[in-house]
Coordinates of C-alpha atoms in Angstrom, one line a residue:
X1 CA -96.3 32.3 -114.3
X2 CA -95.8 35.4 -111.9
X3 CA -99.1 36.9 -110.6
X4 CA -99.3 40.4 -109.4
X5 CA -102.0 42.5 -107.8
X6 CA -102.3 46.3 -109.1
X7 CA -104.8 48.5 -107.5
X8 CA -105.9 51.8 -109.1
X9 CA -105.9 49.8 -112.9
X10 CA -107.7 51.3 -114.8
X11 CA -105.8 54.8 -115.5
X12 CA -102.5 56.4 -115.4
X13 CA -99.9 54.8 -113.8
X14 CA -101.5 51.5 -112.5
X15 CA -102.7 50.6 -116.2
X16 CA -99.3 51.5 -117.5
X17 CA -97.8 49.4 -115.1
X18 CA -100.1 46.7 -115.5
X19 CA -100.0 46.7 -119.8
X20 CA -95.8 46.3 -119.0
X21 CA -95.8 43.0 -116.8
X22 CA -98.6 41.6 -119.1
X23 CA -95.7 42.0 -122.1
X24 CA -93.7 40.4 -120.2
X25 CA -95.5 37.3 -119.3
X26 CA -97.2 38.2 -116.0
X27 CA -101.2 37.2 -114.9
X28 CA -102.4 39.8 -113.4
X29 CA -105.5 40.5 -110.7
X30 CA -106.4 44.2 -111.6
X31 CA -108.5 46.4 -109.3
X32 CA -110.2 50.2 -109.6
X33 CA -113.5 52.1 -108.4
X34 CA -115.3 51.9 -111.7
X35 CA -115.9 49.0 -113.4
X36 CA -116.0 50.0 -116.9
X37 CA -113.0 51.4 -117.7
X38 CA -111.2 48.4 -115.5
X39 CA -112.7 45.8 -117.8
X40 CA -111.4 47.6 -120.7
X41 CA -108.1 47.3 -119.4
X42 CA -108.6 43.7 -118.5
X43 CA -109.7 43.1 -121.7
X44 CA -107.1 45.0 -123.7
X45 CA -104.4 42.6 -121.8
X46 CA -106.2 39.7 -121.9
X47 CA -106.2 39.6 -125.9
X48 CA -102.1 39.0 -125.3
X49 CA -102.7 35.9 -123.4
X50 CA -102.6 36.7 -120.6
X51 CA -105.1 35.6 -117.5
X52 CA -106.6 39.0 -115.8
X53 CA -109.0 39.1 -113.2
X54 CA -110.5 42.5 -112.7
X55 CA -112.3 43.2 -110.0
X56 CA -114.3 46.8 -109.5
X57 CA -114.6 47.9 -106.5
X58 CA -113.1 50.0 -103.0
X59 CA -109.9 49.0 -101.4
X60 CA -111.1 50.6 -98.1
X61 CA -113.6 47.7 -98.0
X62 CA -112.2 44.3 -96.1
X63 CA -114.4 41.8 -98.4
X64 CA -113.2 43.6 -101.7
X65 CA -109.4 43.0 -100.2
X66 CA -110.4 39.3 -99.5
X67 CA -111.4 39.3 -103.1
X68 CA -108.3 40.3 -104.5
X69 CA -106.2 37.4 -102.6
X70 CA -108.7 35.1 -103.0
X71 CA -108.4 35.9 -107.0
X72 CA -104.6 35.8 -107.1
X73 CA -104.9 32.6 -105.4
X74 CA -106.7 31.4 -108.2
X75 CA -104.0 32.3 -110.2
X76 CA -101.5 30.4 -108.9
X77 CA -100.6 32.5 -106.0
X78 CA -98.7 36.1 -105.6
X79 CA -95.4 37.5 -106.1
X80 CA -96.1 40.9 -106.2
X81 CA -98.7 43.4 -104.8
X82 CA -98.6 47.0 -106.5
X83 CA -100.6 49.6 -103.8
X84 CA -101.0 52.0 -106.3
X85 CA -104.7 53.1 -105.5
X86 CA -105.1 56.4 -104.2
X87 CA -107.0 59.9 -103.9
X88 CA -105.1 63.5 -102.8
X89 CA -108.1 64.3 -100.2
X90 CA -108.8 67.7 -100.9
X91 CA -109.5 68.4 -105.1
X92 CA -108.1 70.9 -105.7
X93 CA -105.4 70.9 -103.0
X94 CA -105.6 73.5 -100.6
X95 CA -103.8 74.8 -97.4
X96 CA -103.6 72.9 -94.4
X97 CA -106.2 75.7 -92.5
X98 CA -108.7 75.2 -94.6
X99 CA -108.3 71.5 -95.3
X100 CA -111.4 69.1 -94.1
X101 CA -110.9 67.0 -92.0
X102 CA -113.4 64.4 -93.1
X103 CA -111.0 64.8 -96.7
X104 CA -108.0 63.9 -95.0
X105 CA -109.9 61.0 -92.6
X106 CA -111.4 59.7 -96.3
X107 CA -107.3 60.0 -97.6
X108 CA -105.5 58.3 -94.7
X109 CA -107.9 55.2 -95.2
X110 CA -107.5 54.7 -99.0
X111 CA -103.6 56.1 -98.6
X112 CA -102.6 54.1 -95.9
X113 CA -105.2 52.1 -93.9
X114 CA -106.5 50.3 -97.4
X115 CA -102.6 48.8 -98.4
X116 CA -101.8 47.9 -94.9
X117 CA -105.0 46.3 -95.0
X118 CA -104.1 44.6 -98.3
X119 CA -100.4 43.9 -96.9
X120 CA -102.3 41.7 -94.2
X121 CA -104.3 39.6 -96.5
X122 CA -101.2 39.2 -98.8
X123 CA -98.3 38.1 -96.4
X124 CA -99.1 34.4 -96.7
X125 CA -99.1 34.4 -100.4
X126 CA -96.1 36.8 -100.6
X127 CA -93.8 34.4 -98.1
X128 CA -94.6 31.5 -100.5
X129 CA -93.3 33.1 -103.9
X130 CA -89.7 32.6 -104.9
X131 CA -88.9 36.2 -105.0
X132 CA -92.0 38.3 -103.2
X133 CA -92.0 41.7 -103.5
X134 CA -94.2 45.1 -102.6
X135 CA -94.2 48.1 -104.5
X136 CA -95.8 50.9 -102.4
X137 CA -96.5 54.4 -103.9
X138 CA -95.0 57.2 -102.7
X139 CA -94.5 60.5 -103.8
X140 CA -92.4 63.3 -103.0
X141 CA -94.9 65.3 -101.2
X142 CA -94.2 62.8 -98.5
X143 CA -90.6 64.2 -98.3
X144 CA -90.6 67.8 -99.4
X145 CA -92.7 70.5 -98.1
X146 CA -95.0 71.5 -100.6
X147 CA -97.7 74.4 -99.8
X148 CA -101.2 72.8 -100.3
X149 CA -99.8 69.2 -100.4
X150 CA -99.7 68.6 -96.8
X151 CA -103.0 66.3 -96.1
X152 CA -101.8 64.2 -99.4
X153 CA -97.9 63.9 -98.0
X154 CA -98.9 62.9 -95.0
X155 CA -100.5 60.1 -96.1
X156 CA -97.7 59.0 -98.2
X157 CA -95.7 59.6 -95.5
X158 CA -97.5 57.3 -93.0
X159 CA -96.8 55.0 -95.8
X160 CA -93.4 55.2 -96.5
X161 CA -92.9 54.6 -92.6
X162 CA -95.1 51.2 -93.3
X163 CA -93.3 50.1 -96.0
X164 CA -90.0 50.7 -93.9
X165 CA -91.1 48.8 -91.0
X166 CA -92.5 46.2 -93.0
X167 CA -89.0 45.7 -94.6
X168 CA -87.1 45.3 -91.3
X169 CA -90.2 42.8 -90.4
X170 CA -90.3 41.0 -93.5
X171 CA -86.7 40.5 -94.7
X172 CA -87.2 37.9 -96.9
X173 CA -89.3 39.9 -98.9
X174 CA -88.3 42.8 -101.0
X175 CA -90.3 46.1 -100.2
X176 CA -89.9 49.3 -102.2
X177 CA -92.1 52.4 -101.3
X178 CA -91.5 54.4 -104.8
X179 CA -91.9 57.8 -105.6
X180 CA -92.4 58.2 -109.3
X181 CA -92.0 61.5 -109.5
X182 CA -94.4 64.6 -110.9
X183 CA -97.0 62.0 -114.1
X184 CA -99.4 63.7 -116.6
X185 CA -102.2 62.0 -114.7
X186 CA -105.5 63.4 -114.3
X187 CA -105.0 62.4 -110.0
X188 CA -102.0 65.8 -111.0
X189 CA -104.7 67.5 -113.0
X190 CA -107.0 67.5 -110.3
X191 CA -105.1 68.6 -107.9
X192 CA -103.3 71.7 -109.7
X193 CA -105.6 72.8 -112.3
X194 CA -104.1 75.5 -113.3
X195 CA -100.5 74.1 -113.8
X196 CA -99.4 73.5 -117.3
X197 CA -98.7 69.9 -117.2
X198 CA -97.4 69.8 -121.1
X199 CA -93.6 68.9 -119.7
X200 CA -94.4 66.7 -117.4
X201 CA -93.6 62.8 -118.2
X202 CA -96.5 60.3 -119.4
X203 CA -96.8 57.6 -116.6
X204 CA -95.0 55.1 -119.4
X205 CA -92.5 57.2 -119.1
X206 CA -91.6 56.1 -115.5
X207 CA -92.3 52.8 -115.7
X208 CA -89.3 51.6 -116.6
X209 CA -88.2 52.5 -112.8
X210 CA -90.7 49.7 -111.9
X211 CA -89.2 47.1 -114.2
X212 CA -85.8 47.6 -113.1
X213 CA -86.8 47.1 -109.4
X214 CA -87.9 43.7 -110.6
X215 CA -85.2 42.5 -112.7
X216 CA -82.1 43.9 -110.2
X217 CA -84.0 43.5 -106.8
X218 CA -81.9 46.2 -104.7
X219 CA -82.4 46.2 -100.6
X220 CA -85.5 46.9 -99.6
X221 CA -86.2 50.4 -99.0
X222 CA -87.1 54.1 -100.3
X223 CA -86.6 55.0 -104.3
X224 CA -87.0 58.0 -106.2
X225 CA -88.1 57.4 -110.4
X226 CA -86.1 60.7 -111.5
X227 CA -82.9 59.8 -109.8
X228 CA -83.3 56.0 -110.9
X229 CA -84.0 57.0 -114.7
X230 CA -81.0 59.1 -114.6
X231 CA -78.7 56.7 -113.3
X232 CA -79.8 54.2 -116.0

């Protein structure tokens, strides 16, 4: 069976995500902050068969990496590993001049630092599978210039340049860094309270992006969810 890693489980997209590759046969090794919700995940997927491992805790902390590897190991090994854990910095967002700094510091570790981090434990397992891949989570704030979403874009920026270097490094592997697109998540919520997020898509909705980078496997490289549900 394919074994996956997912961090940031227990809500929005990383649950959604994780509830999809458990329907379709996948064990999974699950991670978030709080343990309570994450085992109800866990135990929600479990119940179709499936063999979770959920482990609570911070993906800025080495051991807690080691755990996760160690865990898909278990398993039977790794195919794919879903950096999907993040935090905007600032909540709510706010200008770059009054940004703090020890926000964005606290960001770039969990944003960047943290998958990198992850990336290292998981090479060795990723090599091994028959069709290794990384999903890295982007967003258009790394792209576009958005007032108030600088310290967050950064970050994602810093990772999209990872996930392209790791590509060129790594070619037998298949990286994507993914930008969902704008998801009724409460990550959104925090950050723009005052938006009215009644047409924007459930995370559900894009993850059917995900699922068609796994069955089709294009080149490595940089994909946006809107333009790829449209061209469905």
């Amino acid at each position: 069976m394919a074994v996956a890693i997912i961090t940031g489980a227990s809500r929005g997209l990383g649950r959604a995500l994780a509830t999809a590759l458990a329907e379709r046969g996948w064990d999974l090794v699950l991670d978030a902050r709080s343990a309570q919700p994450l085992e109800e995940v866990a135990a929600a997927l479990r119940r179709r068969g499936r063999k979770v491992s959920a482990l609570p805790g911070d993906v800025t902390d080495g051991g807690h990496r080691a755990e996760l590897i160690a865990a898909s190991w278990e398993l039977g090994g790794l195919d794919l590993l879903v950096n999907n854990a993040g935090v905007l910095g600032a909540a709510p967002l706010v200008p770059l001049e009054n940004h703090p700094l020890n926000d964005f510091r606290a960001a770039l570790e969990v944003n960047v630092v943290a998958p990198l981090g992850l990336l290292q434990e998981a090479l060795p397992l990723l090599r091994e599978a028959p069709a290794g891949a990384v999903i890295n989570l982007s967003s258009d704030a790394a792209s576009e210039a958005y007032r108030t979403w600088g310290g967050y874009g950064a970050t994602k920026a810093a990772l999209d340049q990872v996930s392209a270097v790791l590509a060129v490094e790594e070619p037998g592997l298949r990286v994507w860094a993914v930008d969902p697109g704008g998801m009724r998540t409460d990550m959104l919520a925090a950050a723009e309270p005052d938006e009215d997020l009644s047409g924007v898509p459930d995370p559900e909705d894009v993850v059917p992006v995900f699922l068609r980078l796994l069955d089709q496997r294009p080149a490595s490289g940089r994909y946006a969810a809107p333009s790829l549900l449209e061209s469905r």
